[in-house]
Amino acid sequence: MAKILIRNMTMEDVAAVLQIEHQCFSIPWTEESFRTELAKNKLARYVVAEVEGQVVGYGGMWIIVDEAHVTNIAVHPEVRGKGYGNKIVAAMIDMAKKEGVLRMTLEVRKSNEVAQTLYKRWGFTSCGIRPRYYEDNQEDAIIMWREEDKIKN
C-alpha cells in the first residue's frame, strides 16, 4: 500500500472531495455544503486521505457534547480495497476520543455490506433501522453505534 496521509480537510480539498462524492453517492453533497461545513459548522470535523499528493477519500462527523455523528465517509472507487477507508475511520475515532467523545453513531445502507463490515471491525454495532432513509431508492438505513466505554481500540 502506498504511504497514506490522513489530515484535516481544507477548503483547497473541496474540489477533489466533490469528485469522490459524485462517484460514490447517487445524491451527492454540493460544493456549498462542504464549504459551509468547513467554514461555519463548529460541530464539524472532516479529514481527507491523501496518497502521493492526491485526495483519495474523506470522512466527516459532527461532535455534539460527548457524541459524534458520522456524516459521510467515502473512498474513490478506483482505490477501494487498499485499506484507506480503514485509516479514515481510525483517524476519526482517534479525533473523537481526543475530544472526549463516548459514543459514535452513523447510518449505512442496508445493502452496503462492505461498509458495515468495516464499521463492525471498529466496534460499531447495529442498533436499529431507519425505514426508507435514502431518498434515491427508499432503501433502509442501518443505525450503528460505537460505545467508547465498551470498546477500547
C-alpha atoms as a printed R data frame, in Angstrom:
    type eleno elety resid chain resno       x      y      z
1   ATOM     1    CA   MET     A     1   0.000  0.000  0.000
2   ATOM     2    CA   ALA     A     2   1.257  3.474 -0.845
3   ATOM     3    CA   LYS     A     3   2.008  5.816  2.050
4   ATOM     4    CA   ILE     A     4  -1.195  7.474  3.174
5   ATOM     5    CA   LEU     A     5  -1.525 10.792  4.958
6   ATOM     6    CA   ILE     A     6  -4.683 11.494  6.961
7   ATOM     7    CA   ARG     A     7  -5.105 15.195  7.647
8   ATOM     8    CA   ASN     A     8  -7.771 17.785  8.320
9   ATOM     9    CA   MET     A     9  -9.774 18.766  5.243
10  ATOM    10    CA   THR     A    10  -9.208 22.309  3.961
11  ATOM    11    CA   MET     A    11 -11.097 24.499  1.506
12  ATOM    12    CA   GLU     A    12  -8.446 23.587 -1.077
13  ATOM    13    CA   ASP     A    13  -9.595 19.944 -0.845
14  ATOM    14    CA   VAL     A    14 -13.241 20.627 -1.697
15  ATOM    15    CA   ALA     A    15 -12.869 20.130 -5.472
16  ATOM    16    CA   ALA     A    16 -11.206 16.725 -5.037
17  ATOM    17    CA   VAL     A    17 -13.728 15.714 -2.363
18  ATOM    18    CA   LEU     A    18 -16.594 16.683 -4.682
19  ATOM    19    CA   GLN     A    19 -15.208 14.418 -7.415
20  ATOM    20    CA   ILE     A    20 -15.180 11.495 -4.989
21  ATOM    21    CA   GLU     A    21 -18.620 12.453 -3.656
22  ATOM    22    CA   HIS     A    22 -20.111 12.384 -7.165
23  ATOM    23    CA   GLN     A    23 -18.585  8.990 -7.919
24  ATOM    24    CA   CYS     A    24 -19.742  7.431 -4.659
25  ATOM    25    CA   PHE     A    25 -23.220  8.764 -3.982
26  ATOM    26    CA   SER     A    26 -26.415  8.988 -6.036
27  ATOM    27    CA   ILE     A    27 -27.404 12.181 -4.192
28  ATOM    28    CA   PRO     A    28 -24.060 13.900 -3.596
29  ATOM    29    CA   TRP     A    29 -23.464 16.821 -1.308
30  ATOM    30    CA   THR     A    30 -22.909 20.171 -3.020
31  ATOM    31    CA   GLU     A    31 -19.794 22.295 -3.012
32  ATOM    32    CA   GLU     A    32 -21.668 24.807 -0.867
33  ATOM    33    CA   SER     A    33 -22.483 22.080  1.671
34  ATOM    34    CA   PHE     A    34 -18.826 21.163  2.151
35  ATOM    35    CA   ARG     A    35 -17.706 24.797  2.261
36  ATOM    36    CA   THR     A    36 -20.373 25.592  4.864
37  ATOM    37    CA   GLU     A    37 -19.343 22.593  6.953
38  ATOM    38    CA   LEU     A    38 -15.705 23.687  6.930
39  ATOM    39    CA   ALA     A    39 -16.274 27.412  7.423
40  ATOM    40    CA   LYS     A    40 -19.346 27.708  9.616
41  ATOM    41    CA   ASN     A    41 -20.238 24.464 11.368
42  ATOM    42    CA   LYS     A    42 -18.350 24.493 14.662
43  ATOM    43    CA   LEU     A    43 -19.505 20.913 15.325
44  ATOM    44    CA   ALA     A    44 -17.984 19.564 12.098
45  ATOM    45    CA   ARG     A    45 -14.700 17.684 11.815
46  ATOM    46    CA   TYR     A    46 -13.524 16.498  8.391
47  ATOM    47    CA   VAL     A    47 -10.444 14.581  7.319
48  ATOM    48    CA   VAL     A    48  -9.022 13.574  3.962
49  ATOM    49    CA   ALA     A    49  -6.851 10.639  2.981
50  ATOM    50    CA   GLU     A    50  -4.047 11.696  0.664
51  ATOM    51    CA   VAL     A    51  -1.778  9.388 -1.336
52  ATOM    52    CA   GLU     A    52   1.068 10.809 -3.422
53  ATOM    53    CA   GLY     A    53  -0.471 14.275 -3.223
54  ATOM    54    CA   GLN     A    54  -3.938 13.133 -4.338
55  ATOM    55    CA   VAL     A    55  -7.039 13.066 -2.149
56  ATOM    56    CA   VAL     A    56  -8.384  9.511 -2.344
57  ATOM    57    CA   GLY     A    57 -11.009  9.619  0.386
58  ATOM    58    CA   TYR     A    58 -12.555 11.620  3.172
59  ATOM    59    CA   GLY     A    59 -14.706 11.387  6.254
60  ATOM    60    CA   GLY     A    60 -16.746 13.769  8.321
61  ATOM    61    CA   MET     A    61 -18.558 13.889 11.625
62  ATOM    62    CA   TRP     A    62 -20.300 16.276 13.943
63  ATOM    63    CA   ILE     A    63 -19.222 16.296 17.572
64  ATOM    64    CA   ILE     A    64 -22.076 17.207 19.869
65  ATOM    65    CA   VAL     A    65 -21.060 17.232 23.543
66  ATOM    66    CA   ASP     A    66 -19.810 13.642 24.079
67  ATOM    67    CA   GLU     A    67 -21.285 12.039 20.943
68  ATOM    68    CA   ALA     A    68 -20.140 12.001 17.343
69  ATOM    69    CA   HIS     A    69 -22.427 11.558 14.355
70  ATOM    70    CA   VAL     A    70 -20.565 10.365 11.267
71  ATOM    71    CA   THR     A    71 -21.952 12.334  8.330
72  ATOM    72    CA   ASN     A    72 -20.027 10.747  5.492
73  ATOM    73    CA   ILE     A    73 -17.107  8.511  4.592
74  ATOM    74    CA   ALA     A    74 -16.063  7.803  1.026
75  ATOM    75    CA   VAL     A    75 -13.104  6.370 -0.853
76  ATOM    76    CA   HIS     A    76 -12.598  6.891 -4.584
77  ATOM    77    CA   PRO     A    77 -13.879  3.755 -6.395
78  ATOM    78    CA   GLU     A    78 -10.557  3.264 -8.225
79  ATOM    79    CA   VAL     A    79  -8.634  2.768 -4.971
80  ATOM    80    CA   ARG     A    80 -11.085  0.865 -2.804
81  ATOM    81    CA   GLY     A    81  -9.903 -2.275 -1.058
82  ATOM    82    CA   LYS     A    82  -6.491 -0.833 -0.162
83  ATOM    83    CA   GLY     A    83  -7.261 -0.025  3.473
84  ATOM    84    CA   TYR     A    84  -7.842  3.699  3.003
85  ATOM    85    CA   GLY     A    85 -11.354  3.569  4.458
86  ATOM    86    CA   ASN     A    86  -9.963  1.752  7.489
87  ATOM    87    CA   LYS     A    87  -7.386  4.529  8.002
88  ATOM    88    CA   ILE     A    88 -10.082  7.213  7.686
89  ATOM    89    CA   VAL     A    89 -12.306  5.530 10.295
90  ATOM    90    CA   ALA     A    90  -9.319  5.034 12.624
91  ATOM    91    CA   ALA     A    91  -8.388  8.715 12.349
92  ATOM    92    CA   MET     A    92 -11.955  9.817 13.004
93  ATOM    93    CA   ILE     A    93 -12.216  7.603 16.093
94  ATOM    94    CA   ASP     A    94  -8.881  8.926 17.349
95  ATOM    95    CA   MET     A    95 -10.004 12.522 16.787
96  ATOM    96    CA   ALA     A    96 -13.302 11.841 18.562
97  ATOM    97    CA   LYS     A    97 -11.546 10.232 21.553
98  ATOM    98    CA   LYS     A    98  -9.261 13.263 21.892
99  ATOM    99    CA   GLU     A    99 -12.358 15.463 22.102
100 ATOM   100    CA   GLY     A   100 -13.932 13.356 24.846
101 ATOM   101    CA   VAL     A   101 -16.473 11.513 22.706
102 ATOM   102    CA   LEU     A   102 -18.001  8.495 24.431
103 ATOM   103    CA   ARG     A   103 -20.346  7.317 21.655
104 ATOM   104    CA   MET     A   104 -20.340  7.457 17.868
105 ATOM   105    CA   THR     A   105 -23.223  6.799 15.512
106 ATOM   106    CA   LEU     A   106 -23.809  6.549 11.794
107 ATOM   107    CA   GLU     A   107 -26.304  5.332  9.221
108 ATOM   108    CA   VAL     A   108 -25.311  2.925  6.478
109 ATOM   109    CA   ARG     A   109 -27.274  1.482  3.577
110 ATOM   110    CA   LYS     A   110 -28.700 -1.931  4.340
111 ATOM   111    CA   SER     A   111 -27.133 -3.185  1.098
112 ATOM   112    CA   ASN     A   112 -23.651 -1.798  1.854
113 ATOM   113    CA   GLU     A   113 -22.168 -4.877  3.482
114 ATOM   114    CA   VAL     A   114 -18.571 -3.773  2.828
115 ATOM   115    CA   ALA     A   115 -19.064 -0.602  4.889
116 ATOM   116    CA   GLN     A   116 -20.936 -2.487  7.604
117 ATOM   117    CA   THR     A   117 -18.029 -4.928  7.917
118 ATOM   118    CA   LEU     A   118 -15.579 -2.026  8.223
119 ATOM   119    CA   TYR     A   119 -17.641 -0.350 10.933
120 ATOM   120    CA   LYS     A   120 -18.080 -3.613 12.855
121 ATOM   121    CA   ARG     A   121 -14.301 -4.051 12.811
122 ATOM   122    CA   TRP     A   122 -14.106 -0.765 14.727
123 ATOM   123    CA   GLY     A   123 -16.700 -1.751 17.327
124 ATOM   124    CA   PHE     A   124 -19.868 -0.343 15.766
125 ATOM   125    CA   THR     A   125 -22.935 -2.499 16.286
126 ATOM   126    CA   SER     A   126 -26.309 -2.450 14.557
127 ATOM   127    CA   CYS     A   127 -28.915 -0.892 16.834
128 ATOM   128    CA   GLY     A   128 -31.899 -0.181 14.613
129 ATOM   129    CA   ILE     A   129 -33.305  0.639 11.199
130 ATOM   130    CA   ARG     A   130 -34.361  3.923  9.640
131 ATOM   131    CA   PRO     A   131 -37.022  2.797  7.148
132 ATOM   132    CA   ARG     A   132 -36.800  4.305  3.649
133 ATOM   133    CA   TYR     A   133 -33.975  6.620  4.809
134 ATOM   134    CA   TYR     A   134 -32.304  7.060  1.429
135 ATOM   135    CA   GLU     A   135 -34.211  9.355 -0.913
136 ATOM   136    CA   ASP     A   136 -32.856  7.934 -4.165
137 ATOM   137    CA   ASN     A   137 -34.324  4.432 -3.802
138 ATOM   138    CA   GLN     A   138 -36.099  4.431 -0.408
139 ATOM   139    CA   GLU     A   139 -33.575  1.917  0.933
140 ATOM   140    CA   ASP     A   140 -33.487  1.367  4.684
141 ATOM   141    CA   ALA     A   141 -30.515  2.565  6.721
142 ATOM   142    CA   ILE     A   142 -28.973  0.525  9.490
143 ATOM   143    CA   ILE     A   143 -28.219  2.663 12.545
144 ATOM   144    CA   MET     A   144 -24.893  1.715 14.098
145 ATOM   145    CA   TRP     A   145 -23.379  2.852 17.397
146 ATOM   146    CA   ARG     A   146 -19.945  2.577 18.967
147 ATOM   147    CA   GLU     A   147 -19.665  2.982 22.741
148 ATOM   148    CA   GLU     A   148 -16.239  4.104 23.917
149 ATOM   149    CA   ASP     A   149 -16.683  2.728 27.436
150 ATOM   150    CA   LYS     A   150 -17.228 -0.759 25.999
151 ATOM   151    CA   ILE     A   151 -14.760 -0.692 23.103
152 ATOM   152    CA   LYS     A   152 -11.083  0.070 23.600
153 ATOM   153    CA   ASN     A   153  -9.053  0.067 20.365
